[in-house]
Amino acid sequence: MAESVLAHQVDFQGWRNAVRQHIAQDTPPEALHWRVAAFGEAIPETEDSSAALPASGQRLTLSRALLAMLEAAMQARDETRFTFGYRILYRLARHELDLNDAHDPDLMALRVLAESVREETRAFRERFSAFSADRSTACLHDSPTHYIIEANAAFCQARNPRLWEIRTPYRRALWNGQRLFFGPGEDEAAHVQASVWQPAGQGCWQGYPQTVLLPALKDIEQVDSLAALGAMAMDCRACPSWENATRTVFGCGQGLFRLMLVGEQPGDQEDLAGMPFVGPAGQVLDKALAEAGFVREQIYVTNAVKHFGFTWRNGRRLHQKPDETAIHACHVWLEAERRVLNPALVVMLGATAARSVLKKPVTISRERSRIIPLDETTAGLVTVHPSYLLRLPDDSTRQKEYERFVADLKLARDYLHDKGLLEPQ
């Protein structure tokens, strides 16, 4: 018996290619077995039969209505959908099927599945629209019966162009305001520690993603863009921190002047927004950077730890200092960010950032406000974390320490100017 292996549950392009090949080879439906590849399994290449003729000697063409019905039915959670879909097209190619026969069992099954998918699609779209209304971010946990997330991602993107994530047992989808990514759902969580999110549309047919692969260290080391690194880290589960956090919060910014700022970890608002330093500490940082002559968006800002660690108290999520496990697990991402950005200067905001970058415990008062060589091309500068300033007890102390913080950022500015990377202020 012949076997056709599909990359994932909605691999419509793979199914269509295999249909062309087996119709051209006159493979009877009962002699063809369909299955979806196991997680991480390599998919055997199929022959290019796009120009092949069916056994009848006539080219097989499909109406838009039939193609739309097949596309909908292939999203159904029914293991037989690939088989009877192929049987319909095999019979059609051999002129053994009347598409107007309302009682044909294959066509009846196709219509039932397609309508079931369409009904759930309508309900999902209403649910997403209501959930994301008037929200700057949205994280929707949903359990659809069918595999409908990929086909509705474009609708969700148009309805909420800001930031959203959809989590289902089968698949997770993330729109970060600029790009769409897919990752494994909760059913696959037991099989992975870290998972790649792949951009939709790369090697896909109408937005359906290829198989999601696991990143190895060698894969991370080969990535040459910060955007790709962020996508790869989006579903990282290398330490327990991911379990309670909303999402991975990766770095952002243009990375001009070869300046990199490293904080500790995301806070409550960063966890919800998916971006670093957007809460109260971020406001302090923005103000200090502006006084030092920088524009926040032009600088690459990240954290040593990429997930929000917290404890619940009186219904609130309170910051919990990251432990060595989280710092060590996230170090691979921080090193990859440094490799891709190749910063001339890394400013470490607080003890956790300094501990991660310098790979040793650090006392801020001893290391602060001086340039430290890190390697042949990169230097470091240790200063306080902006949240430290918010915790100071009185206004005079807070103002004094804030001025020291701005002075540290001006030291970074002067260093970059001396390197010819920044215009003088």
GROMACS .gro file of C-alpha atoms in nm, residues 15-210:
model
  196
   15TRP     CA    1  -0.232   1.707   0.035
   16ARG     CA    2  -0.296   1.870  -0.304
   17ASN     CA    3   0.054   1.781  -0.427
   18ALA     CA    4   0.010   1.420  -0.319
   19VAL     CA    5  -0.335   1.408  -0.483
   20ARG     CA    6  -0.187   1.522  -0.815
   21GLN     CA    7   0.090   1.266  -0.792
   22HIS     CA    8  -0.132   0.969  -0.706
   23ILE     CA    9  -0.405   1.057  -0.956
   24ALA     CA   10  -0.136   1.079  -1.225
   25GLN     CA   11  -0.012   0.737  -1.112
   26ASP     CA   12  -0.370   0.602  -1.103
   27THR     CA   13  -0.339   0.500  -0.736
   28PRO     CA   14  -0.681   0.370  -0.619
   29PRO     CA   15  -0.813   0.532  -0.299
   30GLU     CA   16  -0.818   0.198  -0.118
   31ALA     CA   17  -0.447   0.151  -0.197
   32LEU     CA   18  -0.338   0.484  -0.045
   33HIS     CA   19  -0.288   0.549   0.325
   34TRP     CA   20  -0.279   0.906   0.461
   35ARG     CA   21  -0.122   1.015   0.787
   36VAL     CA   22   0.012   1.327   0.959
   37ALA     CA   23   0.379   1.325   1.052
   38ALA     CA   24   0.478   1.285   1.413
   39PHE     CA   25   0.618   1.591   1.588
   40GLY     CA   26   0.963   1.669   1.444
   41GLU     CA   27   0.947   1.390   1.183
   42ALA     CA   28   1.114   1.461   0.849
   43ILE     CA   29   0.867   1.472   0.559
   44PRO     CA   30   0.966   1.272   0.248
   45GLU     CA   31   0.971   1.479  -0.068
   46THR     CA   32   0.702   1.412  -0.327
   47GLU     CA   33   0.741   1.427  -0.701
   48ASP     CA   34   0.635   1.744  -0.879
   49SER     CA   35   0.319   1.631  -1.054
   50SER     CA   36   0.163   1.971  -1.102
   51ALA     CA   37   0.164   1.927  -1.479
   52ALA     CA   38   0.074   1.558  -1.481
   53LEU     CA   39  -0.245   1.435  -1.647
   54PRO     CA   40  -0.488   1.202  -1.470
   55ALA     CA   41  -0.538   0.849  -1.593
   56SER     CA   42  -0.838   0.957  -1.802
   57GLY     CA   43  -0.607   1.166  -2.019
   58GLN     CA   44  -0.782   1.492  -1.928
   59ARG     CA   45  -0.651   1.761  -1.698
   60LEU     CA   46  -0.835   1.776  -1.366
   61THR     CA   47  -0.979   2.121  -1.297
   62LEU     CA   48  -1.185   2.214  -0.991
   63SER     CA   49  -1.455   2.473  -0.948
   64ARG     CA   50  -1.404   2.743  -0.687
   65ALA     CA   51  -1.698   2.606  -0.490
   66LEU     CA   52  -1.553   2.254  -0.472
   67LEU     CA   53  -1.206   2.384  -0.389
   68ALA     CA   54  -1.347   2.601  -0.106
   69MET     CA   55  -1.543   2.305   0.028
   70LEU     CA   56  -1.231   2.085   0.023
   71GLU     CA   57  -1.027   2.356   0.195
   72ALA     CA   58  -1.286   2.388   0.472
   73ALA     CA   59  -1.322   2.011   0.514
   74MET     CA   60  -0.944   1.969   0.549
   75GLN     CA   61  -0.963   2.180   0.866
   76ALA     CA   62  -1.202   1.930   1.024
   77ARG     CA   63  -1.095   1.705   1.308
   78ASP     CA   64  -1.173   1.386   1.118
   79GLU     CA   65  -0.907   1.130   1.032
   80THR     CA   66  -1.093   1.020   0.718
   81ARG     CA   67  -1.102   1.365   0.555
   82PHE     CA   68  -0.785   1.313   0.350
   83THR     CA   69  -0.908   0.976   0.226
   84PHE     CA   70  -1.256   1.069   0.105
   85GLY     CA   71  -1.126   1.402  -0.028
   86TYR     CA   72  -0.883   1.207  -0.244
   87ARG     CA   73  -1.156   0.960  -0.338
   88ILE     CA   74  -1.376   1.245  -0.463
   89LEU     CA   75  -1.101   1.385  -0.687
   90TYR     CA   76  -0.994   1.038  -0.804
   91ARG     CA   77  -1.351   0.961  -0.910
   92LEU     CA   78  -1.390   1.305  -1.066
   93ALA     CA   79  -1.073   1.255  -1.275
   94ARG     CA   80  -1.212   0.922  -1.400
   95HIS     CA   81  -1.555   1.072  -1.477
   96GLU     CA   82  -1.712   0.846  -1.214
   97LEU     CA   83  -1.865   1.123  -1.005
   98ASP     CA   84  -2.155   1.361  -1.062
   99LEU     CA   85  -2.103   1.670  -0.847
  100ASN     CA   86  -2.475   1.739  -0.863
  101ASP     CA   87  -2.564   1.406  -0.700
  102ALA     CA   88  -2.696   1.519  -0.360
  103HIS     CA   89  -2.698   1.160  -0.229
  104ASP     CA   90  -2.340   1.063  -0.312
  105PRO     CA   91  -2.190   0.948   0.025
  106ASP     CA   92  -1.851   1.110  -0.036
  107LEU     CA   93  -2.002   1.445  -0.131
  108MET     CA   94  -2.243   1.426   0.163
  109ALA     CA   95  -1.956   1.366   0.406
  110LEU     CA   96  -1.760   1.653   0.249
  111ARG     CA   97  -2.053   1.894   0.286
  112VAL     CA   98  -2.115   1.794   0.650
  113LEU     CA   99  -1.752   1.850   0.750
  114ALA     CA  100  -1.721   2.174   0.556
  115GLU     CA  101  -2.036   2.317   0.714
  116SER     CA  102  -1.922   2.211   1.062
  117VAL     CA  103  -1.593   2.393   1.012
  118ARG     CA  104  -1.771   2.701   0.879
  119GLU     CA  105  -2.010   2.711   1.175
  120GLU     CA  106  -1.721   2.691   1.421
  121THR     CA  107  -1.530   2.953   1.222
  122ARG     CA  108  -1.822   3.195   1.253
  123ALA     CA  109  -1.845   3.132   1.627
  124PHE     CA  110  -1.469   3.171   1.674
  125ARG     CA  111  -1.463   3.502   1.486
  126GLU     CA  112  -1.744   3.640   1.699
  127ARG     CA  113  -1.562   3.525   2.014
  128PHE     CA  114  -1.232   3.679   1.906
  129SER     CA  115  -1.395   4.006   1.802
  130ALA     CA  116  -1.570   4.039   2.138
  131PHE     CA  117  -1.260   3.940   2.334
  132SER     CA  118  -1.019   4.177   2.160
  133ALA     CA  119  -1.253   4.477   2.143
  134ASP     CA  120  -1.097   4.789   2.298
  135ARG     CA  121  -0.790   4.596   2.414
  136SER     CA  122  -0.433   4.693   2.336
  137THR     CA  123  -0.337   4.327   2.382
  138ALA     CA  124  -0.538   4.006   2.378
  139CYS     CA  125  -0.452   3.652   2.481
  140LEU     CA  126  -0.739   3.420   2.398
  141HIS     CA  127  -0.745   3.064   2.533
  142ASP     CA  128  -0.975   2.862   2.310
  143SER     CA  129  -1.051   2.496   2.245
  144PRO     CA  130  -1.201   2.467   1.896
  145THR     CA  131  -1.322   2.128   1.779
  146HIS     CA  132  -1.153   2.167   1.440
  147TYR     CA  133  -0.812   2.290   1.317
  148ILE     CA  134  -0.926   2.642   1.232
  149ILE     CA  135  -0.657   2.870   1.379
  150GLU     CA  136  -0.433   2.898   1.073
  151ALA     CA  137  -0.718   2.979   0.835
  152ASN     CA  138  -0.850   3.254   1.066
  153ALA     CA  139  -0.522   3.422   1.157
  154ALA     CA  140  -0.555   3.679   0.878
  155PHE     CA  141  -0.904   3.769   1.005
  156CYS     CA  142  -0.771   3.814   1.359
  157GLN     CA  143  -0.483   4.025   1.229
  158ALA     CA  144  -0.725   4.255   1.045
  159ARG     CA  145  -0.964   4.276   1.340
  160ASN     CA  146  -0.691   4.351   1.598
  161PRO     CA  147  -0.376   4.493   1.433
  162ARG     CA  148  -0.204   4.566   1.765
  163LEU     CA  149  -0.096   4.256   1.959
  164TRP     CA  150  -0.269   3.927   2.023
  165GLU     CA  151  -0.207   3.561   2.094
  166ILE     CA  152  -0.437   3.262   2.057
  167ARG     CA  153  -0.367   2.945   2.253
  168THR     CA  154  -0.539   2.618   2.166
  169PRO     CA  155  -0.455   2.253   2.236
  170TYR     CA  156  -0.341   2.210   1.874
  171ARG     CA  157  -0.176   2.538   1.781
  172ARG     CA  158  -0.071   2.878   1.912
  173ALA     CA  159  -0.075   3.189   1.695
  174LEU     CA  160   0.095   3.519   1.774
  175TRP     CA  161   0.064   3.855   1.603
  176ASN     CA  162   0.329   4.094   1.740
  177GLY     CA  163   0.200   4.399   1.555
  178GLN     CA  164   0.426   4.339   1.255
  179ARG     CA  165   0.452   3.966   1.182
  180LEU     CA  166   0.244   3.654   1.229
  181PHE     CA  167   0.394   3.344   1.392
  182PHE     CA  168   0.268   2.994   1.465
  183GLY     CA  169   0.388   2.757   1.738
  184PRO     CA  170   0.289   2.423   1.895
  185GLY     CA  171  -0.019   2.408   2.115
  186GLU     CA  172  -0.066   2.267   2.461
  187ASP     CA  173  -0.108   1.909   2.335
  188GLU     CA  174   0.254   1.917   2.217
  189ALA     CA  175   0.389   2.090   2.528
  190ALA     CA  176   0.498   1.763   2.687
  191HIS     CA  177   0.725   1.691   2.392
  192VAL     CA  178   0.921   2.015   2.387
  193GLN     CA  179   1.132   2.234   2.611
  194ALA     CA  180   1.177   2.512   2.357
  195SER     CA  181   0.994   2.554   2.029
  196VAL     CA  182   1.041   2.758   1.716
  197TRP     CA  183   0.768   2.994   1.606
  198GLN     CA  184   0.776   3.014   1.228
  199PRO     CA  185   0.653   3.313   1.026
  200ALA     CA  186   0.335   3.242   0.834
  201GLY     CA  187   0.364   3.242   0.458
  202GLN     CA  188   0.716   3.098   0.421
  203GLY     CA  189   0.682   2.795   0.196
  204CYS     CA  190   0.309   2.790   0.266
  205TRP     CA  191  -0.008   2.781   0.062
  206GLN     CA  192  -0.253   3.060   0.154
  207GLY     CA  193  -0.083   3.112   0.488
  208TYR     CA  194  -0.074   2.753   0.612
  209PRO     CA  195   0.253   2.695   0.804
  210GLN     CA  196   0.505   2.421   0.752
   0.00000   0.00000   0.00000
